[in-house]
Coordinates of C-alpha atoms and ligand atoms in Angstrom, one line a residue:
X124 CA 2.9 7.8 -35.4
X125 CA 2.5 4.5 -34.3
X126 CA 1.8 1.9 -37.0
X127 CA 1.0 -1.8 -37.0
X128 CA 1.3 -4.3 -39.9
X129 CA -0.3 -7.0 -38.9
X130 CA -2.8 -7.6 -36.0
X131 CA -3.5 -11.1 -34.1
X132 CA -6.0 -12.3 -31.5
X133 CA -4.3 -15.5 -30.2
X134 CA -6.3 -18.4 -28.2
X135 CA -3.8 -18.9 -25.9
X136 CA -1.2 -17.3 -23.8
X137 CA 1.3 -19.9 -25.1
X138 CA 0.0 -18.6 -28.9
X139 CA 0.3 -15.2 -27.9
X140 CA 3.7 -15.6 -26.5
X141 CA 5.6 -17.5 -29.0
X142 CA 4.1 -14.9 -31.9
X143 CA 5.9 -12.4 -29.7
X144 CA 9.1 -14.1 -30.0
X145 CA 8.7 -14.5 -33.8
X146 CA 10.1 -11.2 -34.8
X147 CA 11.8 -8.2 -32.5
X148 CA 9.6 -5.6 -33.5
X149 CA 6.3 -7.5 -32.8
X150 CA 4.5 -6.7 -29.5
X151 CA 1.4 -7.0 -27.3
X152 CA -1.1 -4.6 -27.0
X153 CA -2.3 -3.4 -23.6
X154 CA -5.3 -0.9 -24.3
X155 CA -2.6 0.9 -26.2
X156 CA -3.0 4.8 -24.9
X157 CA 0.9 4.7 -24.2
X158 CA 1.7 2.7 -27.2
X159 CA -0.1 4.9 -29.7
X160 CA 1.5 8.4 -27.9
X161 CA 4.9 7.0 -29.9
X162 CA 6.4 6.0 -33.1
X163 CA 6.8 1.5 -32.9
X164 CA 6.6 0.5 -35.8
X165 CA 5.2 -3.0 -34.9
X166 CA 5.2 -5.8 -37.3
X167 CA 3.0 -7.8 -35.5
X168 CA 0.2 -6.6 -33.0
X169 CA -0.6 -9.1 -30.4
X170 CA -4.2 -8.6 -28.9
X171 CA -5.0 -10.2 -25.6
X172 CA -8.7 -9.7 -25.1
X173 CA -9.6 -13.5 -26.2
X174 CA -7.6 -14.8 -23.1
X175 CA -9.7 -14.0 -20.5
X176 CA -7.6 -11.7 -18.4
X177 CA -10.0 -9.6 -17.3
X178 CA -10.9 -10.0 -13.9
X179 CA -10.3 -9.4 -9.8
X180 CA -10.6 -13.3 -8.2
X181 CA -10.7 -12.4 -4.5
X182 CA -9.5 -16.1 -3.1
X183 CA -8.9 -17.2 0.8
X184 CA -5.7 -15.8 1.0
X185 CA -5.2 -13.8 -2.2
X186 CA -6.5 -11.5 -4.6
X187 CA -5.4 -12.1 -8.5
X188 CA -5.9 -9.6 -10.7
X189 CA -5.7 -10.6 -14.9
X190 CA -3.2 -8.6 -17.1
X191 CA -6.3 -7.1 -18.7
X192 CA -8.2 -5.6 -16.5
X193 CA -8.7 -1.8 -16.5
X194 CA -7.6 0.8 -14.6
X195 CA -11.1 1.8 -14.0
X196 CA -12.4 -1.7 -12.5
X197 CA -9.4 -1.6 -10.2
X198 CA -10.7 2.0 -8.9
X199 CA -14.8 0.4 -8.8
X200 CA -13.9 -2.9 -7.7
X201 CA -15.8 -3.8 -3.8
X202 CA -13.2 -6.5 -3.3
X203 CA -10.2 -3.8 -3.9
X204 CA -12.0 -0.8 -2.2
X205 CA -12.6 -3.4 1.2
X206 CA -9.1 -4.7 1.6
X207 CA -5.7 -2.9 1.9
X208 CA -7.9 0.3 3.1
X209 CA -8.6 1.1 -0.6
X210 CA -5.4 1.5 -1.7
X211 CA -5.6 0.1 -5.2
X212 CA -8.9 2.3 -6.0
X213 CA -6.9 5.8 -4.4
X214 CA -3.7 5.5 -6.4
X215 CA -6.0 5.4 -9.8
X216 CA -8.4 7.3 -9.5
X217 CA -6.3 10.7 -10.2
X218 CA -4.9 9.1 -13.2
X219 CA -6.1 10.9 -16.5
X220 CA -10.0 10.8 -16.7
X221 CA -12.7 8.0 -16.8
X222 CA -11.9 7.6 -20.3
X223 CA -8.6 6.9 -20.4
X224 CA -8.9 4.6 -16.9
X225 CA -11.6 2.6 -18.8
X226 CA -8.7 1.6 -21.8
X227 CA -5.7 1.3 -19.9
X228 CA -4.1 -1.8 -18.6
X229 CA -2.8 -3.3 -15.2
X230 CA -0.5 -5.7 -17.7
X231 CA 0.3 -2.4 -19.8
X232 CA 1.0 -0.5 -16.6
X233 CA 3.0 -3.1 -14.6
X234 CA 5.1 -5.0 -17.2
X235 CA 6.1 -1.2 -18.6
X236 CA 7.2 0.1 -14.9
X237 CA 6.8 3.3 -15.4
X238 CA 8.7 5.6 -13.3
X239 CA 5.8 7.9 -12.9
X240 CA 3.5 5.2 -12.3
X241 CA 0.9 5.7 -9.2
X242 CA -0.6 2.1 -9.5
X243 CA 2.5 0.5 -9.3
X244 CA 4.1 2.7 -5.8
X245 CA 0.7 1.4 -4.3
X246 CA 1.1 -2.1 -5.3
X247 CA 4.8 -1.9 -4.0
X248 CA 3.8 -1.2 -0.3
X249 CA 1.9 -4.8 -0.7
X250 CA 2.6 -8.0 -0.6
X251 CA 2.6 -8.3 -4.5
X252 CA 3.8 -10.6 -7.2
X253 CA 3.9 -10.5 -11.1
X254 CA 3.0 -13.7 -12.9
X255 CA 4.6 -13.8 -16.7
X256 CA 4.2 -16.4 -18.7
X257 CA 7.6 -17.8 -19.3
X258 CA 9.4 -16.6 -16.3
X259 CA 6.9 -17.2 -13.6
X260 CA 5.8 -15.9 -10.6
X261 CA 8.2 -13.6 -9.1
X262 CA 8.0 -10.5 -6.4
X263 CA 6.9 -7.2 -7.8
X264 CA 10.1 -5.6 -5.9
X265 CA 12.3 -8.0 -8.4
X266 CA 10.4 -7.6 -11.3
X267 CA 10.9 -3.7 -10.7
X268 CA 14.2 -3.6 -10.6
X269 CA 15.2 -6.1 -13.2
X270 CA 11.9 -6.2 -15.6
X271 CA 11.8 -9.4 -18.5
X272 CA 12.7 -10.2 -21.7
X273 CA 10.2 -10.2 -24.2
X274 CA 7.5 -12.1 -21.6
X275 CA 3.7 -11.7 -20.9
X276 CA 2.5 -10.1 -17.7
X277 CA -0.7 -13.3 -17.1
X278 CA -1.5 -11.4 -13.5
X279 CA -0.8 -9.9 -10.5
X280 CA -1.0 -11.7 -7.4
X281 CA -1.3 -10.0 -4.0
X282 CA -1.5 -11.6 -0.6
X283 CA -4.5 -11.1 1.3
X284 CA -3.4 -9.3 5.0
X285 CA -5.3 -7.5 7.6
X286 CA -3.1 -4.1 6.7
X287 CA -3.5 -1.0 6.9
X288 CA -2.2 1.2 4.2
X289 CA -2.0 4.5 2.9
X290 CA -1.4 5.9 -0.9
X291 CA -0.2 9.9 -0.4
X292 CA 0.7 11.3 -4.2
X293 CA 1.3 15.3 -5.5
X294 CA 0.1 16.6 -8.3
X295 CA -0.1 20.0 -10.1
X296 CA -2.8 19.6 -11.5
X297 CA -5.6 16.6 -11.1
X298 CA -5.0 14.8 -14.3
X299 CA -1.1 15.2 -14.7
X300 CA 1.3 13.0 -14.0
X301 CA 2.5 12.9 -10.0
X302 CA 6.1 14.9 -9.2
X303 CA 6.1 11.8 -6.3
X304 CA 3.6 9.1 -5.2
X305 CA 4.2 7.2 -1.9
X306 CA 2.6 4.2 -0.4
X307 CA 2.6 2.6 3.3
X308 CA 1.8 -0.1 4.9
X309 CA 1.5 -2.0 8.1
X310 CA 1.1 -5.6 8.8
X311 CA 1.3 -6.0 12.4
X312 CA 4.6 -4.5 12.9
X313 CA 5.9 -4.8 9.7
X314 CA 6.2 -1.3 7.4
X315 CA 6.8 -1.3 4.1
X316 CA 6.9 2.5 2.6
X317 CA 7.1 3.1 -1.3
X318 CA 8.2 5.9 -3.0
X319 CA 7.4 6.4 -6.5
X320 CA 7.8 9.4 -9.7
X321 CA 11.5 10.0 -8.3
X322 CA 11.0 10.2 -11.0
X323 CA 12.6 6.8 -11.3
X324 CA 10.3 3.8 -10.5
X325 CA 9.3 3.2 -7.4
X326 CA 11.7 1.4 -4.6
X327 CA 11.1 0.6 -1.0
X328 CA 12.8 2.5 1.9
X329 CA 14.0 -0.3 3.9
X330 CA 15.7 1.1 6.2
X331 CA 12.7 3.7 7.1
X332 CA 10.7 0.6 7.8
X333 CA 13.1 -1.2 10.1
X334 CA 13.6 2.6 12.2
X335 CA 9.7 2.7 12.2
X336 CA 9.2 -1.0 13.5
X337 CA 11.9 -0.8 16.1
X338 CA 10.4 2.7 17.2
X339 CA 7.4 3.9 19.4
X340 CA 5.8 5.8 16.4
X341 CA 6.2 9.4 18.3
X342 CA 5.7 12.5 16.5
X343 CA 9.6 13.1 16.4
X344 CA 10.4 9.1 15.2
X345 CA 7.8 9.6 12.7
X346 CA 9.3 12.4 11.3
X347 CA 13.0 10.3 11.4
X348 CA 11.5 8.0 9.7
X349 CA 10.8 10.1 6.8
X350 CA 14.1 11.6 6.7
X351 CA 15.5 8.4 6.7
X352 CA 13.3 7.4 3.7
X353 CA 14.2 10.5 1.7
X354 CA 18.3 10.0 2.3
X355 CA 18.0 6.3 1.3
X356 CA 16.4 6.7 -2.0
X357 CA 17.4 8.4 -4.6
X358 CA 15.5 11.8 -6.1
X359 CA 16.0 13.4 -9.7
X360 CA 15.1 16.0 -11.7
X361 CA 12.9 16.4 -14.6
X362 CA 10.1 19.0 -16.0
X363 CA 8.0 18.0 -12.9
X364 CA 10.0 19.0 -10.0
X365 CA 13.7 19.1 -8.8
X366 CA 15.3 16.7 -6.8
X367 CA 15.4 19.1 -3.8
X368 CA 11.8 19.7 -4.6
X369 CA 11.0 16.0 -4.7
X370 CA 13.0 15.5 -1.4
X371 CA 11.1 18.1 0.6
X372 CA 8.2 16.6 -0.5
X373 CA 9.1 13.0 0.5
X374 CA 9.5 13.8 4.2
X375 CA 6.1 15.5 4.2
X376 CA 4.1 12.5 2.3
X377 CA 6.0 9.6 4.0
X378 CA 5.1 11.5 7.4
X379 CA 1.6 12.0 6.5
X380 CA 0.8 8.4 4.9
X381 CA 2.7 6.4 8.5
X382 CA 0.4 8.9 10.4
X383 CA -2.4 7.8 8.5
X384 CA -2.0 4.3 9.1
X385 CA -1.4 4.7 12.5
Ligands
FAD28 C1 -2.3 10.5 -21.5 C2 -1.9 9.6 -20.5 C3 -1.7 10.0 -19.1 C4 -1.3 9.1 -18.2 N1 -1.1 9.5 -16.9 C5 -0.7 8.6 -15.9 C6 -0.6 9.0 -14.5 O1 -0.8 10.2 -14.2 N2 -0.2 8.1 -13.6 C7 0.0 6.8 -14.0 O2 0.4 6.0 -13.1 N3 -0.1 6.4 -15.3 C8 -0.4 7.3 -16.2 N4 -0.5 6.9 -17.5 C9 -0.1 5.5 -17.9 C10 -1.3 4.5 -17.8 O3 -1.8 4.4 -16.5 C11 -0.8 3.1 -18.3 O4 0.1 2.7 -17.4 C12 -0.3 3.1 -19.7 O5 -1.1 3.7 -20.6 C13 0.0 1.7 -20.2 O6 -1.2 0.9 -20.2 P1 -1.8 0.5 -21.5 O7 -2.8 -0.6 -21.2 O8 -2.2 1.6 -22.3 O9 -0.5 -0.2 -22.3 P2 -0.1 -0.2 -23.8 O10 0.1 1.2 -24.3 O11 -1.0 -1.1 -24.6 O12 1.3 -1.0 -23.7 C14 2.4 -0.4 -23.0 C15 3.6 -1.3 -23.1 O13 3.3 -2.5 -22.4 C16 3.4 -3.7 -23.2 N5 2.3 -4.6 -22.7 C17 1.0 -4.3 -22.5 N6 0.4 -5.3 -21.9 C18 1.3 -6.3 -21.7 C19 1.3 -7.5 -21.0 N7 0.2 -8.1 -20.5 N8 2.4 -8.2 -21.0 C20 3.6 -7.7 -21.5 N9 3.7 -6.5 -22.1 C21 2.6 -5.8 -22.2 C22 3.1 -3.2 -24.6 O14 3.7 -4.0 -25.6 C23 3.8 -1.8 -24.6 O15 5.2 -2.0 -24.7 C24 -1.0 7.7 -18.5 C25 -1.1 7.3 -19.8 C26 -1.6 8.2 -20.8 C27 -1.8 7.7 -22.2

């Protein structure tokens, strides 16, 4: 059971970040459906709702969106649903029900990288960057791979591109968790193609992308290009699927999402 001694609603993100810092087992709360699922034991509870990070600020040539905002405003937001062909809204909207998308976090979900995570494979495939509060602004790709110590995620930055994407996940069931989640996306010739719920988190296949630019996108290059995606990365196993499971899979999403987008 998760409990929490002491709770705080700080008035700044500089407030907020130097009470986290204070003791090891203090920590910020996201809208807490992952936190309260375990067994912290948190001294101090740091509750960002008084900081104004809820929102989607479409700019000229970027889109922020606040370490707040919910799950379910990514999925209903016009701005997100217009550009990067509605990427942002499709990788949500299988995740749990209405309920739990109207508590959960994009700060929650990004600064946890989740393995599993669907939101996170779709902003992959993007031009996308974390901004934390005493590290700064730093690619998504990095952040993935080597996370932060005891920071706050402030917001997500994406670029604003003309590209066309595709979000391809499977699922056993509509409100489980997916056995793989892949993303793709083109900006003029540039690919980037994400594979997430490896179950590890998600990576890009970079060498897929560079096959697929250099290529004239036939049926039988398309389907290289996924093989070379599935050999690249790597695949495990866990309750969800094998890794020989999760690699026949691969080639069939990766093939289906570049045929999408083309
Ligand atoms: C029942 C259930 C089913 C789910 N199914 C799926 C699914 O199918 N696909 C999927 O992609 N996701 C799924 N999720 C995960 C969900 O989408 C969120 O990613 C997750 O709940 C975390 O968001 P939160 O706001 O609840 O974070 P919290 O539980 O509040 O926090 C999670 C962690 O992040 C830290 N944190 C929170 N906000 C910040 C911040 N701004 N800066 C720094 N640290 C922060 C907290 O201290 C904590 O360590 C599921 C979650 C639940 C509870």
């Amino acid at each position: 059971m998760l409990t929490i001694k002491d709770y705080v609603l700080p008035k700044t993100l500089e407030e907020a970040y130097s009470i986290l810092n204070l003791n090891k087992n203090n920590a910020i709360l996201g809208g807490c459906a992952f936190l309260r699922l375990g067994s912290k034991q948190i001294e101090t509870a740091i509750d960002l709702s008084d900081l104004a990070l809820k929102y989607i600020n479409e700019k000229d040539n970027q889109i922020e969106i606040g370490a707040m905002t919910t799950l379910r405003e990514i999925e209903t937001s016009p701005v997100l649903q217009k550009n990067f062909s509605g990427i942002l809204p499709e990788s949500v909207k299988n995740i749990g029900g209405v309920q739990l998308r109207n508590i959960v976090t994009v700060g929650g979900t990004v600064y946890s990288r989740y393995g599993f995570s669907d939101l996170n494979t779709a902003l992959l495939s993007l031009d996308t960057d974390v901004v934390l509060h005493r590290k700064g602004r730093i690619s998504l790709e990095e952040f993935l791979e080597k996370g932060a110590q005891k920071d706050i995620l402030e917001k997500i930055i994406i670029r604003k591109t003309k590209c066309q994407a595709s979000f391809k996940m499977m699922r056993n069931s509509a409100a489980d968790y997916a056995i793989l989640n892949v993303a793709v996306s083109k900006n003029d010739n540039d690919w980037k193609i994400a594979v997430g719920a490896r179950p590890q988190r998600a990576k890009i296949a970079k060498e897929a992308g560079k096959y697929l630019a250099g290529s004239k996108k036939t049926n039988e290059e398309i389907e290289e290009a996924a093989v070379i995606a599935t050999k690249e990365l790597a695949f495990g196993s866990n309750t969800r699927g094998s890794k020989a499971y999760r690699e026949s899979i691969c080639k069939v999403l990766v093939k289906r999402a570049i045929m999408e987008v083309i």
